[in-house]
Coordinates of C-alpha atoms (C1' of nucleotides) in Angstrom, one line a residue:
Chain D
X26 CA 0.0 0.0 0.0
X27 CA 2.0 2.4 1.2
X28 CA 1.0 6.2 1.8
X29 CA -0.3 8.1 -0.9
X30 CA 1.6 11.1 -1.6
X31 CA -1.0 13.4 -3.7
X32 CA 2.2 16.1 -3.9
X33 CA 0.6 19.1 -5.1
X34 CA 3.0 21.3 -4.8
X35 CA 2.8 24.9 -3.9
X36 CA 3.7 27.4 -6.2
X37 CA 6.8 28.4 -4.1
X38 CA 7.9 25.2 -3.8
X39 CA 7.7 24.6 -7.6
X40 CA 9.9 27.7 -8.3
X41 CA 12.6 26.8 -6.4
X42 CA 12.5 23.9 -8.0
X43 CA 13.2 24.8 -11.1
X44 CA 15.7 27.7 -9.8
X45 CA 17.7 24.9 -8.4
X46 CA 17.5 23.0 -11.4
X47 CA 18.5 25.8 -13.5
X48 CA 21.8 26.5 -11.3
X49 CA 22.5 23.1 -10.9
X50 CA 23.7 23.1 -14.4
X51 CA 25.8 26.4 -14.2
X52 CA 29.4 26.0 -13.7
X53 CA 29.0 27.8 -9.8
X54 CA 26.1 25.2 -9.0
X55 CA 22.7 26.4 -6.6
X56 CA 24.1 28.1 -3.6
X57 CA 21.7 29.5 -1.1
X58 CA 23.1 32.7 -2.1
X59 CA 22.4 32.4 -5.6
X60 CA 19.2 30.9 -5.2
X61 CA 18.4 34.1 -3.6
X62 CA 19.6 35.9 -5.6
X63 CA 17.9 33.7 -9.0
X64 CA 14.4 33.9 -7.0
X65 CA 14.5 37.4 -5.6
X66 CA 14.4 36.7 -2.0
X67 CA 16.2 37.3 1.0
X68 CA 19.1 34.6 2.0
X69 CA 17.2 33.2 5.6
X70 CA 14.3 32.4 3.5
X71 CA 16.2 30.4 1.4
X72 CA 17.7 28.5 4.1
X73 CA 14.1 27.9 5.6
X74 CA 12.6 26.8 2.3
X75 CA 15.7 24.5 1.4
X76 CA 15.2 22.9 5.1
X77 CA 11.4 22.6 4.5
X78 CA 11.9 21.2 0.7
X79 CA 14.7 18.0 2.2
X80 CA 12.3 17.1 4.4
X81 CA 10.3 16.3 1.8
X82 CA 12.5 14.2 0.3
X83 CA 13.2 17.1 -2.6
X84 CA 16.6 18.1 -2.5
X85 CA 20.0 17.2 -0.4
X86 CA 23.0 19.8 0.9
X87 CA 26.4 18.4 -0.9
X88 CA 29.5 18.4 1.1
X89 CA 30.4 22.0 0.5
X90 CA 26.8 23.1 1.2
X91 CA 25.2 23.2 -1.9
X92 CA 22.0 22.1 -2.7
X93 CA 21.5 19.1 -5.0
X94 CA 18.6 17.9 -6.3
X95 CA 16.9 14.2 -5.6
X96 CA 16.0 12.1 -8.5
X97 CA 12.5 12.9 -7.2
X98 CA 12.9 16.7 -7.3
X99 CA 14.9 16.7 -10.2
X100 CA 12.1 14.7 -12.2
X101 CA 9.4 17.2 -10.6
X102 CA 11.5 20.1 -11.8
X103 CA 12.0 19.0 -15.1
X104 CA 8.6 18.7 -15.7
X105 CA 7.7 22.0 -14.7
X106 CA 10.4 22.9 -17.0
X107 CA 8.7 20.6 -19.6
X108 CA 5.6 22.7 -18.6
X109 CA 7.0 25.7 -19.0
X110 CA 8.7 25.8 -22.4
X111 CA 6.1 23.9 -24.1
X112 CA 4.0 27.2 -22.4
X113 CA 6.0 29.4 -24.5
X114 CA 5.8 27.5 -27.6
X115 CA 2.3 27.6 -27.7
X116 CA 2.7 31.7 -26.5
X117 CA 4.6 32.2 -30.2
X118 CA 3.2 29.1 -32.1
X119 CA -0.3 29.6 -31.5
X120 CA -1.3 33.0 -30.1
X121 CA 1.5 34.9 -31.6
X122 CA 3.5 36.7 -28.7
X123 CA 6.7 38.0 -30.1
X124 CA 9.5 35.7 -28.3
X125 CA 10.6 38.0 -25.8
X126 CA 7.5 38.1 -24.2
X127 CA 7.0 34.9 -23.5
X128 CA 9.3 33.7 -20.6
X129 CA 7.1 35.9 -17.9
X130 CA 3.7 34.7 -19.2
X131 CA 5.1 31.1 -19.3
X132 CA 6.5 31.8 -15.7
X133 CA 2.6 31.3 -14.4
X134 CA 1.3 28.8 -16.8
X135 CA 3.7 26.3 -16.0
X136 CA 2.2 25.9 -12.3
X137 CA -1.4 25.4 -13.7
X138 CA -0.9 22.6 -16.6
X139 CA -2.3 19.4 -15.3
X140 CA -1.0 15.9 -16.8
X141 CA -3.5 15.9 -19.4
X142 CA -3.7 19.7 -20.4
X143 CA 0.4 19.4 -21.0
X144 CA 0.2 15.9 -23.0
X145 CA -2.8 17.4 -25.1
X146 CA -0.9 20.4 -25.4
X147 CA 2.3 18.8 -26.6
X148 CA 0.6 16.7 -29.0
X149 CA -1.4 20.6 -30.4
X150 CA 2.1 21.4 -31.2
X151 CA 3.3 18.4 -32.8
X152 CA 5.2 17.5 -29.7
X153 CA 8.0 20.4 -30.3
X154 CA 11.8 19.6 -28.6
X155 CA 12.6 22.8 -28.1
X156 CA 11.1 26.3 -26.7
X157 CA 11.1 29.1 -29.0
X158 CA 14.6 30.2 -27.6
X159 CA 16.0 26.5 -28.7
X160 CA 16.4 25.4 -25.4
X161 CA 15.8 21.6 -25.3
X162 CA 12.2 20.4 -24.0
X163 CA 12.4 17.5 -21.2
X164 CA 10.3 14.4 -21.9
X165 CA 7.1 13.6 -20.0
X166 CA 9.1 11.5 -17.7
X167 CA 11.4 14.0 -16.8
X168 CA 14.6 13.0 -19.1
X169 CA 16.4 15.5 -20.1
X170 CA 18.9 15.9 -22.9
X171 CA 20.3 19.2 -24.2
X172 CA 21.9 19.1 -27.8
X173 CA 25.7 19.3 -27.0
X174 CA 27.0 23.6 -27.8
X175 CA 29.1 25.8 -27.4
X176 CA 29.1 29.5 -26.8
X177 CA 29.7 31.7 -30.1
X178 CA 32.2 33.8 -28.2
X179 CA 34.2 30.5 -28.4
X180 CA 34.3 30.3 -32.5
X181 CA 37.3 31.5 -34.3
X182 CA 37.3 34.5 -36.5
X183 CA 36.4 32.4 -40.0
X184 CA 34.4 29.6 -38.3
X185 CA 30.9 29.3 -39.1
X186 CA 28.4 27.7 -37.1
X187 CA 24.4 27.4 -36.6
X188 CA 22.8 29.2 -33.4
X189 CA 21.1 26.3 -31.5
X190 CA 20.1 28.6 -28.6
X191 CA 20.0 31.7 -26.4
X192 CA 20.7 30.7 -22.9
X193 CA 19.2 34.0 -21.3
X194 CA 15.8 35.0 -20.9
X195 CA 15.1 39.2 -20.4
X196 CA 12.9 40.6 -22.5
X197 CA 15.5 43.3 -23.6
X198 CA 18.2 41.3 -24.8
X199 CA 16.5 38.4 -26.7
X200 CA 13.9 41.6 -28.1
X201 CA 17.4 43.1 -29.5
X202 CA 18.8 40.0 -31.0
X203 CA 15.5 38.9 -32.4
X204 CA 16.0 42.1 -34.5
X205 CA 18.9 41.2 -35.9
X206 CA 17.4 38.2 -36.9
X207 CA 19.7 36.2 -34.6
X208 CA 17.2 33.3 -33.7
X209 CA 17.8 29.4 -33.5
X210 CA 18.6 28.0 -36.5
X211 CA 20.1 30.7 -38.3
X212 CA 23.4 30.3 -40.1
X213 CA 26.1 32.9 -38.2
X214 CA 29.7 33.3 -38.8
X215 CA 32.4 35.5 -36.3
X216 CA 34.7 37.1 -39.0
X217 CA 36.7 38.9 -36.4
X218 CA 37.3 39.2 -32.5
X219 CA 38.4 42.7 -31.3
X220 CA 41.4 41.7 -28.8
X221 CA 41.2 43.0 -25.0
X222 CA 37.5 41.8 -23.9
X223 CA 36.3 43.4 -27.1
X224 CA 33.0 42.8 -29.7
X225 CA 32.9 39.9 -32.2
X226 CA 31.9 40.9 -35.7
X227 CA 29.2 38.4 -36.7
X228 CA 27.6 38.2 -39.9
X229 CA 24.0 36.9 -39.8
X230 CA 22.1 36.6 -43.6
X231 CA 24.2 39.2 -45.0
X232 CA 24.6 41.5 -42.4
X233 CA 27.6 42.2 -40.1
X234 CA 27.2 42.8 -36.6
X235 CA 29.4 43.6 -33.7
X236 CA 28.3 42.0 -30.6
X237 CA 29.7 42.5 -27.2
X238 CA 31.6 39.4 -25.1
X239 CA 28.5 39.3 -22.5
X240 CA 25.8 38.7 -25.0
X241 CA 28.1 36.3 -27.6
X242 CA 28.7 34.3 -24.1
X243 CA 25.1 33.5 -24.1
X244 CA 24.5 32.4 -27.7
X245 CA 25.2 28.8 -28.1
X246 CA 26.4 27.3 -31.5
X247 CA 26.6 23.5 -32.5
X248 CA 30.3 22.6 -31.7
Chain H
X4 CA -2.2 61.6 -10.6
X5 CA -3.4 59.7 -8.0
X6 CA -2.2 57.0 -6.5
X7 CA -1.2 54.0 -9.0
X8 CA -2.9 50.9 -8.0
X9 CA -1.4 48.2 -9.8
X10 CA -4.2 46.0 -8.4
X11 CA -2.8 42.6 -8.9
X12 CA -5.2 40.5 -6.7
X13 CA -4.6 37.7 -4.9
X14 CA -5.8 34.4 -6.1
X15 CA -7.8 33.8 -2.7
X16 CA -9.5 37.5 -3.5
X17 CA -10.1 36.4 -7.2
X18 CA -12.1 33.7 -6.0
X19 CA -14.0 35.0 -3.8
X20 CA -14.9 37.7 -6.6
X21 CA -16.0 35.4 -8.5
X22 CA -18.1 33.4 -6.4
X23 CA -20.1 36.5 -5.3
X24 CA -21.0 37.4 -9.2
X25 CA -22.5 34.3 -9.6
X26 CA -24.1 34.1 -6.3
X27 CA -25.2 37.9 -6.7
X28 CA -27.5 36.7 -9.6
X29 CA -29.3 34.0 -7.9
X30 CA -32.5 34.6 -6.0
X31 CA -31.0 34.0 -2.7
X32 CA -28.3 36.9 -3.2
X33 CA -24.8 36.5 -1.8
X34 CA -24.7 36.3 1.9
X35 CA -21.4 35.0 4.2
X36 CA -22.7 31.7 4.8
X37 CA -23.9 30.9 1.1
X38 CA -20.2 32.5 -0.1
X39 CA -19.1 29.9 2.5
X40 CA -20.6 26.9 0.8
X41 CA -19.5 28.2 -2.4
X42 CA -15.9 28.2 -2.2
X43 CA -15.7 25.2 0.5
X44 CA -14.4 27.7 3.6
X45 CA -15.8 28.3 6.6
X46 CA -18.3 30.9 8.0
X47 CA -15.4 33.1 10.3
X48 CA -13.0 32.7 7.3
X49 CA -15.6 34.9 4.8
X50 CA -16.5 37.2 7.0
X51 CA -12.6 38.2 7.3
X52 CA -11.9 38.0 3.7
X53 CA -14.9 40.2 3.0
X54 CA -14.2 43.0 5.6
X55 CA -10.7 43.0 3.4
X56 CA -12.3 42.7 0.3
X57 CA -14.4 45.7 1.7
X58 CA -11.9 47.7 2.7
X59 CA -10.6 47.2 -1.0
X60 CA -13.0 49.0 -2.1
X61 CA -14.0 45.5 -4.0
X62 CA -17.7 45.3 -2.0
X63 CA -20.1 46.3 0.2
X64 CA -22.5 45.2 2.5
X65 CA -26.2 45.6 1.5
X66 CA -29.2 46.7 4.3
X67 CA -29.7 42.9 5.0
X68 CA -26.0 42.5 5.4
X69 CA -25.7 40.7 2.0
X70 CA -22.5 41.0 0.1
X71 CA -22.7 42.8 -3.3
X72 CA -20.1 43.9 -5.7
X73 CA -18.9 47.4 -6.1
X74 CA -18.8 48.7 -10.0
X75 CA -14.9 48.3 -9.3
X76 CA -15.4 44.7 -8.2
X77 CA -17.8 44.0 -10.8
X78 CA -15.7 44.6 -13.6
X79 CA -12.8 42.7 -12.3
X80 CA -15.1 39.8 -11.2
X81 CA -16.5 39.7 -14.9
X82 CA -13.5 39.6 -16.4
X83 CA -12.8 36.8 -14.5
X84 CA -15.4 35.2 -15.8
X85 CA -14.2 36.2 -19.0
X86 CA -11.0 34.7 -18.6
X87 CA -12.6 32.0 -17.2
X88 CA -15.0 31.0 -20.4
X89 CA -12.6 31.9 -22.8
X90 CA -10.1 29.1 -21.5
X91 CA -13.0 26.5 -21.2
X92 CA -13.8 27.3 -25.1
X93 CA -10.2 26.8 -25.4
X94 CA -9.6 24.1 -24.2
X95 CA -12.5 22.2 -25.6
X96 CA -11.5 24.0 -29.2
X97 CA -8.2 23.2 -29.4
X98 CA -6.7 21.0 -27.0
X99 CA -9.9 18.6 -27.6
X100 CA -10.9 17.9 -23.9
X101 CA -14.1 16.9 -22.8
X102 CA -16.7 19.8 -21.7
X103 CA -17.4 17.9 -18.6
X104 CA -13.6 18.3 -17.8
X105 CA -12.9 22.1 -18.5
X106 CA -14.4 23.3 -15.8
X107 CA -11.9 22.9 -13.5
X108 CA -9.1 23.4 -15.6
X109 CA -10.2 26.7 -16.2
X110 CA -10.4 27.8 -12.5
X111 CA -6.8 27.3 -12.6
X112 CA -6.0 29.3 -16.0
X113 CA -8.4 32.0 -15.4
X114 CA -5.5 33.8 -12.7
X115 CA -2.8 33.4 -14.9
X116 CA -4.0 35.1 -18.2
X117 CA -2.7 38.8 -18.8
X118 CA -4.8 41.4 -21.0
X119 CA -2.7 40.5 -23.7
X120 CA -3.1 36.7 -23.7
X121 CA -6.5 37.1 -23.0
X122 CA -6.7 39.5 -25.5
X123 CA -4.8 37.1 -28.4
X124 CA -6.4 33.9 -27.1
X125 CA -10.2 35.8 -28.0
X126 CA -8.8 36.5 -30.8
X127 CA -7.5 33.5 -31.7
X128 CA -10.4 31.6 -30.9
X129 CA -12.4 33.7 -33.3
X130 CA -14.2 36.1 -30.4
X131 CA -16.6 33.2 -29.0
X132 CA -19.7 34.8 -27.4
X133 CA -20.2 32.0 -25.1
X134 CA -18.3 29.0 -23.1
X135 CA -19.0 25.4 -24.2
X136 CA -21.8 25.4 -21.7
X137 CA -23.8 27.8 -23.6
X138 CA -22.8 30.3 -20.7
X139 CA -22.1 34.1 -22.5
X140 CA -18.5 35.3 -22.2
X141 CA -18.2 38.8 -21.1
X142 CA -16.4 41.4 -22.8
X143 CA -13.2 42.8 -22.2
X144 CA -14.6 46.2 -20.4
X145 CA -16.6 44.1 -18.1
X146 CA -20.0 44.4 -19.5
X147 CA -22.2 41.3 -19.1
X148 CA -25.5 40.6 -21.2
X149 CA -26.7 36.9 -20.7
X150 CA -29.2 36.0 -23.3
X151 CA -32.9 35.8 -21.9
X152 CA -33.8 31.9 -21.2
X153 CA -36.3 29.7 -18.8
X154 CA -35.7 26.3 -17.2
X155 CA -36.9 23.5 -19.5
X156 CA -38.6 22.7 -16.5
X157 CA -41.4 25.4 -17.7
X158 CA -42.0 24.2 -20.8
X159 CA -45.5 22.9 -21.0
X160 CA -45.7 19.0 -22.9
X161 CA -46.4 19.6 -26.5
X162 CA -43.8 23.0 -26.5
X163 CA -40.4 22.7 -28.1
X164 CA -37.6 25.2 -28.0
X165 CA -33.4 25.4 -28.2
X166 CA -31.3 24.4 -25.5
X167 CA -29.0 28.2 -25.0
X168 CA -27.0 26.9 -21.7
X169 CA -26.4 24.4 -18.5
X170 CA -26.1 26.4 -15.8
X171 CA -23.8 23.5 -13.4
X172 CA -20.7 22.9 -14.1
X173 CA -20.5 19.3 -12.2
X174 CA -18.4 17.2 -14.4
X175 CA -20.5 14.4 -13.8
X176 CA -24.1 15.9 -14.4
X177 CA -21.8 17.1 -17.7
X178 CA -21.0 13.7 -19.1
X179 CA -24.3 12.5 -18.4
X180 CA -26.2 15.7 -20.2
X181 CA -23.2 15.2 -23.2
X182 CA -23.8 11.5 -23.9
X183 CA -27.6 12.3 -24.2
X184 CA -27.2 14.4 -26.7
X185 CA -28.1 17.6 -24.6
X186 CA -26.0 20.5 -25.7
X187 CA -26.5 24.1 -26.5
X188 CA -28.1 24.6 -30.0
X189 CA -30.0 21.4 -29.7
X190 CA -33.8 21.4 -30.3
X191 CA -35.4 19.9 -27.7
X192 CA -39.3 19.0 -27.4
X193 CA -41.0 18.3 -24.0
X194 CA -43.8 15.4 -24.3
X195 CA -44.7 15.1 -21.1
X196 CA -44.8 16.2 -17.6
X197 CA -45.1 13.3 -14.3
X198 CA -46.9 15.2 -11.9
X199 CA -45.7 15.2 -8.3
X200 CA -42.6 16.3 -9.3
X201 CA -41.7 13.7 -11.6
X202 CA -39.7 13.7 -14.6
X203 CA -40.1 15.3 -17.7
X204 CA -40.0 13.3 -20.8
X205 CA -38.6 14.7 -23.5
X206 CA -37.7 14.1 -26.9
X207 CA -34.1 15.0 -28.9
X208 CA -32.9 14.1 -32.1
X209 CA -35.0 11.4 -32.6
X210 CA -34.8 9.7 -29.1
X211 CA -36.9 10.1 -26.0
X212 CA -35.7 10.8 -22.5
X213 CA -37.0 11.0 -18.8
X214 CA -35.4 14.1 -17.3
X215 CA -35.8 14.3 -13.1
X216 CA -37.0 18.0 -12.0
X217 CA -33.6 19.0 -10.9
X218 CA -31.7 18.5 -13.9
X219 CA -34.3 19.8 -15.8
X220 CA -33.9 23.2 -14.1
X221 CA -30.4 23.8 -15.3
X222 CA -31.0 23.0 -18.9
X223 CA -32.0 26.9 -19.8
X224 CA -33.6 26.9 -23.1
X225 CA -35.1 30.5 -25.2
X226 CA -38.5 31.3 -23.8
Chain X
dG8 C1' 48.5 33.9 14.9
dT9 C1' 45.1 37.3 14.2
dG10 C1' 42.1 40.2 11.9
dT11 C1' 38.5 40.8 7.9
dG12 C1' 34.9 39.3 4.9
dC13 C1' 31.8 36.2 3.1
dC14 C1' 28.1 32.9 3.8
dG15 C1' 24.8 30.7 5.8
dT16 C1' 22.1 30.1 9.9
dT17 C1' 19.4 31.4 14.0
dA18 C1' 16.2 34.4 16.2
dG19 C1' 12.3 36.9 16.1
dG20 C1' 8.4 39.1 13.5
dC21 C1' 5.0 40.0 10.0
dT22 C1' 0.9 39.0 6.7
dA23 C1' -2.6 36.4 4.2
dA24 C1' -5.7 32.9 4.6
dC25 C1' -7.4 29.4 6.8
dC26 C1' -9.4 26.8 11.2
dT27 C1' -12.5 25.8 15.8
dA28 C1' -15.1 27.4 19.5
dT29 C1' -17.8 30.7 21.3
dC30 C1' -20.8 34.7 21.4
dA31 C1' -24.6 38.1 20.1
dG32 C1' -28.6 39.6 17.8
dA33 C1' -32.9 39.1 15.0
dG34 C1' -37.1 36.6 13.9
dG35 C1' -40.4 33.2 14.3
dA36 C1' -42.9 29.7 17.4
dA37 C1' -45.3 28.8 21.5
Chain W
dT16 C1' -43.4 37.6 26.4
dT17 C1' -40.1 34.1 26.3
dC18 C1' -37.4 31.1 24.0
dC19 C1' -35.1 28.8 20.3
dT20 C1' -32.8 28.8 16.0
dC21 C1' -30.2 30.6 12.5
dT22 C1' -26.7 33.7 10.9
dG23 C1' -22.8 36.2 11.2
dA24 C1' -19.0 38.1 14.1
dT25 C1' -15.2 37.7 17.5
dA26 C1' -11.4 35.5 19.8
dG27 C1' -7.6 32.9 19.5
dG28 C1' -4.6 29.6 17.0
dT29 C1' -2.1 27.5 12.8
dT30 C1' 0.8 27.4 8.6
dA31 C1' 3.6 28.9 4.6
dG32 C1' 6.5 32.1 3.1
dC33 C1' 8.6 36.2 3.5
dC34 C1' 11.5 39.9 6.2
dT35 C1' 15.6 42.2 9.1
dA36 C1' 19.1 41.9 12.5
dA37 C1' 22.5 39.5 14.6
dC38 C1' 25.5 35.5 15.1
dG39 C1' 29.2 31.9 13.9
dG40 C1' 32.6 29.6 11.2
dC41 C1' 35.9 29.3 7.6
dA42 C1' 39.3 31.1 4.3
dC43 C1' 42.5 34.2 3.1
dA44 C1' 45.6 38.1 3.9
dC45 C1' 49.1 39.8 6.4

DNA sequence: GTGTGCCGTTAGGCTAACCTATCAGAGGAA
DNA sequence: TTCCTCTGATAGGTTAGCCTAACGGCACAC
């Protein structure tokens, strides 16, 4: 038999599930400290939530203090991942938000998608693998496998590559490089790097471009 | 100026909004202890919510101490409705759910859609006038015109009319009403009437049915 | 070794929204 | 008139999630 665990979980609960999963998979890892920083709130509540959230069997502190994921909360949170990008595929496939408006909407639709609505949804779309800013969708069952890539500041001047994904998600920036056409699946090729921290000239369908270190560090190429 | 009130409300205070619109258009009015059945809290819990709710500037208490709606609450409360109709159409349109399902699925949407998704998902879903239950969708300023209909319950035997709405949202009364054939836009003929407050017999597309008295009074057909 | 900072935790409070138990007033029945 | 019932309000308590202020340990500089 065994207890039934209905695990709704709260909204709260669900967003720091997904922070965590987000940092997990950053170089620096989730940190209480960057969690709070990621989810706007103050360190202490952190701590609290990170206490309440092992208790339930969620997450785990490392051995440096970091908090890790349990195969349970790390198949919850890609799910609510799964949840949210389809959210923003349908946002841009089928009501027609431009894509740097989508992240915030999809922010609340993800916690309301039941099983069924997100399995008839996927299927509406033709079961897409990847949200509008090419970041890979996880499977219903929370696998999760992100096309191998490498940042365009690490081209070459004279290598050419295809944009497979922009790894950030305000408004302003992915607004800006959506005008220069720089989306997922569009052909891009550095044909210089200006030495000392300086821009990369890009051209993009024609165009040449010169784009600073910070936002070329968060356009990922196929390697 | 003027203060700017940015007025995001709660999803508690949503609810309760709600629940007092429908209840306001009942006979029986909205009063603490029918809001209490409504939404499935207690007695001491409404009474607080309201006096905040009040002191919002969202309602008001009437001579009998009923609750009504202030013009401010009654347009947010009817564009919850809104919100709420246009995601049942939705999701019976497009993602292809059952109408006996929607309901609740909706509750949930209906606090997470901005003006502009609402805005783009009317649109998209070619500006329906009414949810799948026949109910009428409210427009975007808040105005609210239900089409004028009577219980089939007060049909005489020998009338026939068109089914406009099922005012219950029970999945299960739903699925029973759906596999009968009972929808909005059906033609519908009464037959007969059991007295004592027996069934109605009645006849649609082709096939005749015994309707008890209570279901009968939620099928609302023109009069 | 001894400061200096950085991080995370502890301590103590706050608010929204809920609960149960109890109280007060208004209206109808006897 | 008296009483009983029904309805809503009050009092007091709980929980989740947030806050600020203050504390403690570790690492690194000197």
């Amino acid at each position: 038999m065994g207890v039934v665990t209905v695990n709704k979980r709260s909204q709260s609960t669900e967003e720091y599930l997904e922070a965590i999963f987000k940092l997990e998979r950053t170089p620096a890892g989730a940190t209480v400290g960057r969690l709070a920083g990621e989810l706007g709130v103050a360190p202490p509540s952190v701590s609290e939530m990170v206490a309440r959230m092992g208790g339930d069997g969620l997450l785990a502190r490392g051995a440096a203090g970091e908090v890790v994921l349990t195969a349970e909360g790390a198949v919850e949170a890609a799910r609510l991942v799964r949840r949210h990008r389809l959210s923003e595929r349908f946002l841009v496939d089928y009501l027609e938000m431009p894509w740097d408006e989508v992240h915030d909407e999809a922010c609340k639709f993800e916690h309301v998608l039941s099983v069924e609505v997100e399995a008839r949804l996927a299927e509406q779309l033709g079961n897409p693998r990847t949200c509008p800013h090419g970041q890979a969708i996880p499977d219903e069952d929370g696998t999760f496998e992100e096309e191998p890539a490498i940042p365009l500041a690490d081209l070459k001047p004279g290598e050419r590559s295809t944009i497979t994904r922009i790894s950030d998600e305000r408004p302003d920036l992915l607004h800006y490089l959506g005008t220069l056409g720089l989306l997922p699946e569009t052909s891009i090729a550095v044909e210089g790097v200006a030495p000392f921290g300086g821009p990369l000239l890009v051209r993009v369908a024609g165009a040449q471009y010169a784009l600073g270190r910070e936002v070329a560090g968060k356009i990922f190429v196929r390697g």
